[in-house]
PDB file of C-alpha atoms in Angstrom:
ATOM      1  CA  UNK A1004    -285.223-277.072 -19.612  1.00 58.00           C
ATOM      2  CA  UNK A1005    -283.228-280.087 -20.695  1.00 84.00           C
ATOM      3  CA  UNK A1006    -280.252-281.103 -18.618  1.00 93.00           C
ATOM      4  CA  UNK A1007    -276.836-282.301 -19.708  1.00 96.00           C
ATOM      5  CA  UNK A1008    -277.064-285.369 -21.919  1.00 96.00           C
ATOM      6  CA  UNK A1009    -274.380-287.907 -22.746  1.00 97.00           C
ATOM      7  CA  UNK A1010    -274.237-290.615 -25.368  1.00 97.00           C
ATOM      8  CA  UNK A1011    -273.834-293.500 -25.413  1.00 97.00           C
ATOM      9  CA  UNK A1012    -274.960-294.518 -21.960  1.00 96.00           C
ATOM     10  CA  UNK A1013    -272.718-297.577 -22.098  1.00 97.00           C
ATOM     11  CA  UNK A1014    -269.867-298.458 -24.429  1.00 98.00           C
ATOM     12  CA  UNK A1015    -268.032-301.752 -24.604  1.00 98.00           C
ATOM     13  CA  UNK A1016    -264.924-301.909 -26.752  1.00 97.00           C
ATOM     14  CA  UNK A1017    -261.851-304.019 -27.242  1.00 97.00           C
ATOM     15  CA  UNK A1018    -258.361-303.092 -26.187  1.00 97.00           C
ATOM     16  CA  UNK A1019    -256.655-301.016 -28.854  1.00 97.00           C
ATOM     17  CA  UNK A1020    -259.847-299.612 -30.391  1.00 98.00           C
ATOM     18  CA  UNK A1021    -260.813-295.951 -30.757  1.00 98.00           C
ATOM     19  CA  UNK A1022    -263.891-294.529 -28.979  1.00 98.00           C
ATOM     20  CA  UNK A1023    -265.790-291.259 -28.974  1.00 98.00           C
ATOM     21  CA  UNK A1024    -268.002-290.097 -26.122  1.00 98.00           C
ATOM     22  CA  UNK A1025    -270.434-287.232 -26.654  1.00 98.00           C
ATOM     23  CA  UNK A1026    -271.704-284.541 -24.303  1.00 98.00           C
ATOM     24  CA  UNK A1027    -274.545-282.105 -24.986  1.00 97.00           C
ATOM     25  CA  UNK A1028    -274.526-279.349 -22.351  1.00 97.00           C
ATOM     26  CA  UNK A1029    -277.384-277.257 -21.030  1.00 96.00           C
ATOM     27  CA  UNK A1030    -278.353-274.687 -23.637  1.00 94.00           C
ATOM     28  CA  UNK A1031    -276.503-271.419 -23.127  1.00 92.00           C
ATOM     29  CA  UNK A1032    -273.827-272.837 -20.841  1.00 94.00           C
ATOM     30  CA  UNK A1033    -270.409-271.707 -22.037  1.00 93.00           C
ATOM     31  CA  UNK A1034    -268.317-273.823 -19.660  1.00 94.00           C
ATOM     32  CA  UNK A1035    -268.035-277.596 -20.149  1.00 95.00           C
ATOM     33  CA  UNK A1036    -266.073-280.116 -18.083  1.00 96.00           C
ATOM     34  CA  UNK A1037    -265.094-283.744 -18.497  1.00 97.00           C
ATOM     35  CA  UNK A1038    -264.390-285.962 -15.483  1.00 97.00           C
ATOM     36  CA  UNK A1039    -263.486-289.634 -15.128  1.00 98.00           C
ATOM     37  CA  UNK A1040    -264.831-291.736 -12.259  1.00 97.00           C
ATOM     38  CA  UNK A1041    -263.194-295.058 -11.514  1.00 95.00           C
ATOM     39  CA  UNK A1042    -264.981-297.664  -9.426  1.00 91.00           C
ATOM     40  CA  UNK A1043    -265.214-296.629  -5.773  1.00 89.00           C
ATOM     41  CA  UNK A1044    -263.646-293.220  -6.360  1.00 93.00           C
ATOM     42  CA  UNK A1045    -264.774-289.638  -6.736  1.00 95.00           C
ATOM     43  CA  UNK A1046    -264.706-288.026 -10.168  1.00 96.00           C
ATOM     44  CA  UNK A1047    -261.327-286.770 -11.384  1.00 96.00           C
ATOM     45  CA  UNK A1048    -260.976-283.763 -13.659  1.00 96.00           C
ATOM     46  CA  UNK A1049    -259.884-284.284 -17.262  1.00 97.00           C
ATOM     47  CA  UNK A1050    -260.479-281.096 -19.261  1.00 95.00           C
ATOM     48  CA  UNK A1051    -262.379-277.804 -19.142  1.00 93.00           C
ATOM     49  CA  UNK A1052    -263.699-275.784 -22.086  1.00 93.00           C
ATOM     50  CA  UNK A1053    -264.715-272.141 -22.038  1.00 92.00           C
ATOM     51  CA  UNK A1054    -266.523-271.660 -25.322  1.00 89.00           C
ATOM     52  CA  UNK A1055    -264.690-273.481 -28.098  1.00 89.00           C
ATOM     53  CA  UNK A1056    -261.245-273.494 -26.520  1.00 88.00           C
ATOM     54  CA  UNK A1057    -259.754-275.806 -23.939  1.00 85.00           C
ATOM     55  CA  UNK A1058    -259.088-273.529 -20.977  1.00 85.00           C
ATOM     56  CA  UNK A1059    -257.426-276.284 -18.939  1.00 90.00           C
ATOM     57  CA  UNK A1060    -256.454-279.756 -20.170  1.00 92.00           C
ATOM     58  CA  UNK A1061    -254.108-280.550 -17.311  1.00 92.00           C
ATOM     59  CA  UNK A1062    -256.149-283.552 -16.209  1.00 94.00           C
ATOM     60  CA  UNK A1063    -255.819-285.546 -19.429  1.00 96.00           C
ATOM     61  CA  UNK A1064    -253.756-288.606 -18.446  1.00 95.00           C
ATOM     62  CA  UNK A1065    -251.784-288.944 -21.700  1.00 95.00           C
ATOM     63  CA  UNK A1066    -251.849-288.116 -25.397  1.00 95.00           C
ATOM     64  CA  UNK A1067    -254.306-290.914 -26.174  1.00 97.00           C
ATOM     65  CA  UNK A1068    -257.022-288.674 -24.762  1.00 97.00           C
ATOM     66  CA  UNK A1069    -258.308-285.688 -26.713  1.00 96.00           C
ATOM     67  CA  UNK A1070    -261.454-283.567 -26.567  1.00 96.00           C
ATOM     68  CA  UNK A1071    -263.030-281.020 -28.888  1.00 95.00           C
ATOM     69  CA  UNK A1072    -265.869-278.533 -28.758  1.00 95.00           C
ATOM     70  CA  UNK A1073    -265.845-276.998 -32.242  1.00 93.00           C
ATOM     71  CA  UNK A1074    -268.957-274.824 -32.037  1.00 91.00           C
ATOM     72  CA  UNK A1075    -268.965-274.073 -28.344  1.00 88.00           C
ATOM     73  CA  UNK A1076    -271.818-276.441 -27.565  1.00 93.00           C
ATOM     74  CA  UNK A1077    -271.503-280.222 -28.009  1.00 97.00           C
ATOM     75  CA  UNK A1078    -268.210-281.771 -26.963  1.00 97.00           C
ATOM     76  CA  UNK A1079    -266.620-285.075 -27.909  1.00 98.00           C
ATOM     77  CA  UNK A1080    -264.057-286.907 -25.802  1.00 98.00           C
ATOM     78  CA  UNK A1081    -261.869-289.119 -27.961  1.00 98.00           C
ATOM     79  CA  UNK A1082    -259.753-291.993 -26.691  1.00 98.00           C
ATOM     80  CA  UNK A1083    -257.267-293.692 -29.001  1.00 97.00           C
ATOM     81  CA  UNK A1084    -255.753-297.156 -28.548  1.00 97.00           C
ATOM     82  CA  UNK A1085    -257.940-297.887 -25.546  1.00 98.00           C
ATOM     83  CA  UNK A1086    -256.479-299.802 -22.625  1.00 97.00           C
ATOM     84  CA  UNK A1087    -258.226-301.841 -19.920  1.00 97.00           C
ATOM     85  CA  UNK A1088    -257.267-299.136 -17.418  1.00 96.00           C
ATOM     86  CA  UNK A1089    -259.434-296.656 -19.319  1.00 97.00           C
ATOM     87  CA  UNK A1090    -262.549-298.482 -18.095  1.00 97.00           C
ATOM     88  CA  UNK A1091    -264.525-296.010 -16.004  1.00 97.00           C
ATOM     89  CA  UNK A1092    -267.571-293.764 -16.019  1.00 97.00           C
ATOM     90  CA  UNK A1093    -266.938-290.584 -17.975  1.00 98.00           C
ATOM     91  CA  UNK A1094    -268.960-287.661 -16.656  1.00 97.00           C
ATOM     92  CA  UNK A1095    -269.651-284.371 -18.380  1.00 97.00           C
ATOM     93  CA  UNK A1096    -270.778-281.189 -16.620  1.00 96.00           C
ATOM     94  CA  UNK A1097    -271.681-277.706 -17.765  1.00 95.00           C
ATOM     95  CA  UNK A1098    -272.099-274.329 -16.093  1.00 94.00           C
ATOM     96  CA  UNK A1099    -273.167-270.859 -17.229  1.00 92.00           C
ATOM     97  CA  UNK A1100    -269.511-269.837 -17.418  1.00 82.00           C
ATOM     98  CA  UNK A1101    -268.579-267.807 -14.377  1.00 77.00           C
ATOM     99  CA  UNK A1102    -265.874-268.986 -11.989  1.00 70.00           C
ATOM    100  CA  UNK A1103    -268.374-269.227  -9.153  1.00 78.00           C
ATOM    101  CA  UNK A1104    -271.061-271.087 -11.081  1.00 88.00           C
ATOM    102  CA  UNK A1105    -272.405-274.469 -10.040  1.00 90.00           C
ATOM    103  CA  UNK A1106    -271.659-277.347 -12.379  1.00 93.00           C
ATOM    104  CA  UNK A1107    -274.536-279.549 -13.554  1.00 95.00           C
ATOM    105  CA  UNK A1108    -273.739-283.114 -14.477  1.00 96.00           C
ATOM    106  CA  UNK A1109    -274.938-285.522 -17.108  1.00 96.00           C
ATOM    107  CA  UNK A1110    -275.690-289.202 -16.427  1.00 94.00           C
ATOM    108  CA  UNK A1111    -272.285-290.329 -17.645  1.00 96.00           C
ATOM    109  CA  UNK A1112    -271.005-292.907 -20.115  1.00 97.00           C
ATOM    110  CA  UNK A1113    -269.789-296.207 -18.703  1.00 97.00           C
ATOM    111  CA  UNK A1114    -266.822-297.321 -20.803  1.00 98.00           C
ATOM    112  CA  UNK A1115    -265.678-300.926 -20.561  1.00 98.00           C
ATOM    113  CA  UNK A1116    -262.503-301.969 -22.345  1.00 98.00           C
ATOM    114  CA  UNK A1117    -262.198-305.740 -22.735  1.00 96.00           C
TER     115      UNK A1117
ATOM    116  CA  UNK B 544    -252.479-278.550  -4.039  1.00 79.00           C
ATOM    117  CA  UNK B 545    -256.053-278.686  -2.866  1.00 86.00           C
ATOM    118  CA  UNK B 546    -257.356-281.915  -1.386  1.00 93.00           C
ATOM    119  CA  UNK B 547    -260.718-283.123  -0.114  1.00 96.00           C
ATOM    120  CA  UNK B 548    -261.012-285.895   2.445  1.00 97.00           C
ATOM    121  CA  UNK B 549    -264.100-287.883   3.383  1.00 97.00           C
ATOM    122  CA  UNK B 550    -263.188-290.197   6.237  1.00 95.00           C
ATOM    123  CA  UNK B 551    -266.407-292.219   6.364  1.00 96.00           C
ATOM    124  CA  UNK B 552    -266.573-294.753   3.505  1.00 96.00           C
ATOM    125  CA  UNK B 553    -270.010-295.980   4.589  1.00 97.00           C
ATOM    126  CA  UNK B 554    -272.762-294.866   6.949  1.00 97.00           C
ATOM    127  CA  UNK B 555    -276.275-295.978   7.726  1.00 97.00           C
ATOM    128  CA  UNK B 556    -279.228-294.276   9.385  1.00 97.00           C
ATOM    129  CA  UNK B 557    -282.780-295.204  10.258  1.00 98.00           C
ATOM    130  CA  UNK B 558    -285.555-293.566   8.331  1.00 97.00           C
ATOM    131  CA  UNK B 559    -286.686-290.248   9.901  1.00 97.00           C
ATOM    132  CA  UNK B 560    -283.480-289.864  11.914  1.00 98.00           C
ATOM    133  CA  UNK B 561    -280.608-287.419  11.431  1.00 98.00           C
ATOM    134  CA  UNK B 562    -277.169-288.207  10.051  1.00 98.00           C
ATOM    135  CA  UNK B 563    -274.017-286.130   9.573  1.00 98.00           C
ATOM    136  CA  UNK B 564    -271.434-286.773   6.862  1.00 98.00           C
ATOM    137  CA  UNK B 565    -267.923-285.397   7.382  1.00 98.00           C
ATOM    138  CA  UNK B 566    -265.624-283.613   4.969  1.00 98.00           C
ATOM    139  CA  UNK B 567    -262.338-281.803   5.434  1.00 98.00           C
ATOM    140  CA  UNK B 568    -260.330-279.961   2.824  1.00 97.00           C
ATOM    141  CA  UNK B 569    -256.976-278.316   2.414  1.00 95.00           C
ATOM    142  CA  UNK B 570    -256.268-275.145   0.487  1.00 92.00           C
ATOM    143  CA  UNK B 571    -254.221-271.989   0.707  1.00 90.00           C
ATOM    144  CA  UNK B 572    -256.795-269.996  -1.253  1.00 88.00           C
ATOM    145  CA  UNK B 573    -259.118-267.506   0.392  1.00 86.00           C
ATOM    146  CA  UNK B 574    -261.821-267.469  -2.277  1.00 89.00           C
ATOM    147  CA  UNK B 575    -263.454-270.845  -2.857  1.00 92.00           C
ATOM    148  CA  UNK B 576    -266.707-272.780  -2.941  1.00 94.00           C
ATOM    149  CA  UNK B 577    -267.761-276.053  -1.374  1.00 95.00           C
ATOM    150  CA  UNK B 578    -270.403-278.478  -2.551  1.00 96.00           C
ATOM    151  CA  UNK B 579    -272.156-281.665  -1.604  1.00 98.00           C
ATOM    152  CA  UNK B 580    -273.302-283.819  -4.511  1.00 97.00           C
ATOM    153  CA  UNK B 581    -275.480-286.925  -4.320  1.00 97.00           C
ATOM    154  CA  UNK B 582    -274.947-289.826  -6.732  1.00 96.00           C
ATOM    155  CA  UNK B 583    -277.662-292.514  -6.714  1.00 93.00           C
ATOM    156  CA  UNK B 584    -277.173-295.813  -8.584  1.00 88.00           C
ATOM    157  CA  UNK B 585    -278.393-294.073 -11.747  1.00 84.00           C
ATOM    158  CA  UNK B 586    -274.944-292.340 -11.794  1.00 86.00           C
ATOM    159  CA  UNK B 587    -276.405-288.846 -12.185  1.00 88.00           C
ATOM    160  CA  UNK B 588    -274.485-286.436  -9.934  1.00 93.00           C
ATOM    161  CA  UNK B 589    -277.069-284.179  -8.286  1.00 95.00           C
ATOM    162  CA  UNK B 590    -276.243-280.975  -6.438  1.00 96.00           C
ATOM    163  CA  UNK B 591    -277.428-281.093  -2.822  1.00 97.00           C
ATOM    164  CA  UNK B 592    -276.052-277.852  -1.401  1.00 97.00           C
ATOM    165  CA  UNK B 593    -273.322-275.279  -1.942  1.00 95.00           C
ATOM    166  CA  UNK B 594    -271.443-272.893   0.341  1.00 95.00           C
ATOM    167  CA  UNK B 595    -269.415-269.826  -0.536  1.00 93.00           C
ATOM    168  CA  UNK B 596    -266.322-269.511   1.674  1.00 92.00           C
ATOM    169  CA  UNK B 597    -266.846-265.781   2.159  1.00 91.00           C
ATOM    170  CA  UNK B 598    -270.281-266.347   3.716  1.00 91.00           C
ATOM    171  CA  UNK B 599    -270.318-266.950   7.437  1.00 87.00           C
ATOM    172  CA  UNK B 600    -273.882-268.238   7.478  1.00 93.00           C
ATOM    173  CA  UNK B 601    -274.234-271.984   6.956  1.00 95.00           C
ATOM    174  CA  UNK B 602    -276.189-272.958   3.838  1.00 95.00           C
ATOM    175  CA  UNK B 603    -279.532-274.747   4.201  1.00 95.00           C
ATOM    176  CA  UNK B 604    -281.723-276.487   1.638  1.00 95.00           C
ATOM    177  CA  UNK B 605    -284.866-277.992   3.156  1.00 96.00           C
ATOM    178  CA  UNK B 606    -283.728-281.104   5.100  1.00 97.00           C
ATOM    179  CA  UNK B 607    -280.073-280.550   4.197  1.00 98.00           C
ATOM    180  CA  UNK B 608    -277.753-278.183   6.037  1.00 97.00           C
ATOM    181  CA  UNK B 609    -274.032-277.737   6.394  1.00 97.00           C
ATOM    182  CA  UNK B 610    -271.705-276.948   9.261  1.00 97.00           C
ATOM    183  CA  UNK B 611    -268.965-274.869   7.676  1.00 96.00           C
ATOM    184  CA  UNK B 612    -265.958-274.303   9.935  1.00 95.00           C
ATOM    185  CA  UNK B 613    -263.555-272.236   7.847  1.00 94.00           C
ATOM    186  CA  UNK B 614    -260.670-272.129  10.321  1.00 93.00           C
ATOM    187  CA  UNK B 615    -260.820-275.892  10.779  1.00 95.00           C
ATOM    188  CA  UNK B 616    -261.370-276.433   7.025  1.00 95.00           C
ATOM    189  CA  UNK B 617    -264.349-278.609   7.779  1.00 96.00           C
ATOM    190  CA  UNK B 618    -267.595-278.860   5.796  1.00 97.00           C
ATOM    191  CA  UNK B 619    -270.038-281.448   7.139  1.00 98.00           C
ATOM    192  CA  UNK B 620    -273.495-282.250   5.749  1.00 98.00           C
ATOM    193  CA  UNK B 621    -276.443-282.850   8.041  1.00 98.00           C
ATOM    194  CA  UNK B 622    -279.484-284.681   6.687  1.00 98.00           C
ATOM    195  CA  UNK B 623    -282.574-284.366   8.875  1.00 98.00           C
ATOM    196  CA  UNK B 624    -285.653-286.610   8.728  1.00 98.00           C
ATOM    197  CA  UNK B 625    -283.788-289.093   6.500  1.00 98.00           C
ATOM    198  CA  UNK B 626    -285.834-290.673   3.726  1.00 97.00           C
ATOM    199  CA  UNK B 627    -285.324-293.914   1.791  1.00 97.00           C
ATOM    200  CA  UNK B 628    -284.659-291.828  -1.322  1.00 95.00           C
ATOM    201  CA  UNK B 629    -281.613-290.313   0.364  1.00 97.00           C
ATOM    202  CA  UNK B 630    -279.779-293.621  -0.088  1.00 97.00           C
ATOM    203  CA  UNK B 631    -276.846-292.793  -2.379  1.00 97.00           C
ATOM    204  CA  UNK B 632    -273.157-291.944  -2.557  1.00 97.00           C
ATOM    205  CA  UNK B 633    -272.433-288.461  -1.270  1.00 98.00           C
ATOM    206  CA  UNK B 634    -269.441-286.532  -2.530  1.00 98.00           C
ATOM    207  CA  UNK B 635    -267.901-283.437  -1.011  1.00 98.00           C
ATOM    208  CA  UNK B 636    -266.287-281.160  -3.614  1.00 96.00           C
ATOM    209  CA  UNK B 637    -264.108-278.045  -3.660  1.00 94.00           C
ATOM    210  CA  UNK B 638    -263.837-275.379  -6.328  1.00 91.00           C
ATOM    211  CA  UNK B 639    -261.416-272.469  -6.069  1.00 87.00           C
ATOM    212  CA  UNK B 640    -262.233-269.044  -7.400  1.00 76.00           C
ATOM    213  CA  UNK B 641    -259.224-269.187  -9.709  1.00 76.00           C
ATOM    214  CA  UNK B 642    -259.631-272.679 -11.113  1.00 76.00           C
ATOM    215  CA  UNK B 643    -262.505-274.119 -13.108  1.00 79.00           C
ATOM    216  CA  UNK B 644    -262.574-277.739 -12.076  1.00 89.00           C
ATOM    217  CA  UNK B 645    -264.079-279.425  -9.031  1.00 94.00           C
ATOM    218  CA  UNK B 646    -261.933-281.532  -6.700  1.00 95.00           C
ATOM    219  CA  UNK B 647    -263.880-284.392  -5.158  1.00 97.00           C
ATOM    220  CA  UNK B 648    -263.485-286.558  -2.097  1.00 97.00           C
ATOM    221  CA  UNK B 649    -263.778-290.343  -2.349  1.00 96.00           C
ATOM    222  CA  UNK B 650    -267.373-290.303  -1.217  1.00 97.00           C
ATOM    223  CA  UNK B 651    -269.508-291.704   1.581  1.00 98.00           C
ATOM    224  CA  UNK B 652    -272.045-294.415   0.863  1.00 97.00           C
ATOM    225  CA  UNK B 653    -275.203-293.630   2.830  1.00 98.00           C
ATOM    226  CA  UNK B 654    -277.874-296.251   3.415  1.00 97.00           C
ATOM    227  CA  UNK B 655    -281.230-295.232   4.877  1.00 97.00           C
ATOM    228  CA  UNK B 656    -282.953-298.201   6.497  1.00 97.00           C
ATOM    229  CA  UNK B 657    -286.725-298.546   6.958  1.00 95.00           C
TER     230      UNK B 657
END
């Protein structure tokens, strides 16, 4: 079946603007994760959804970052008042939902803040 | 706090030879899972192999195998008969049984040379 998809593939914005990044998980997967990967680093956890609710948002760096998953499927990561330091690849992953399940990743969105 | 350390920023190997990538981790948990992910230039994070901490037998997937030393908290990846398509970043990752998110190392850049 189809894997995790993310749109857009690349996003260039100006400092101070608002952006939305979308993730479409594997059909039937109840768990969804957002990670941020800076250049030369491993991915860092941002937020985890189980169904429609955020089960763990401890990785969000500040209140400019927000994510939703209103129907328990597609998720949107929202970044307000973007800063140059927000430039990174944003990765989304999904899993069937159990604590032991493997996470499957999408191709990521490369965000560049000028 | 759990940490994952990959001490080899870059490695190279000749085609058809064997290479081992190192990973150590730190945790006080007894129930956890370890993973190796491959990230080619396309950015897609691809699962290579996974190991459950409660299993004594080392996981194997075709040319990929791990050496899991639980007491030493070591989890190395061995790639046999290296192929040009194995060229990528390799990330070691940890997932506890009580926490949803993955914790990644900084990665090892592997180059397979013809």
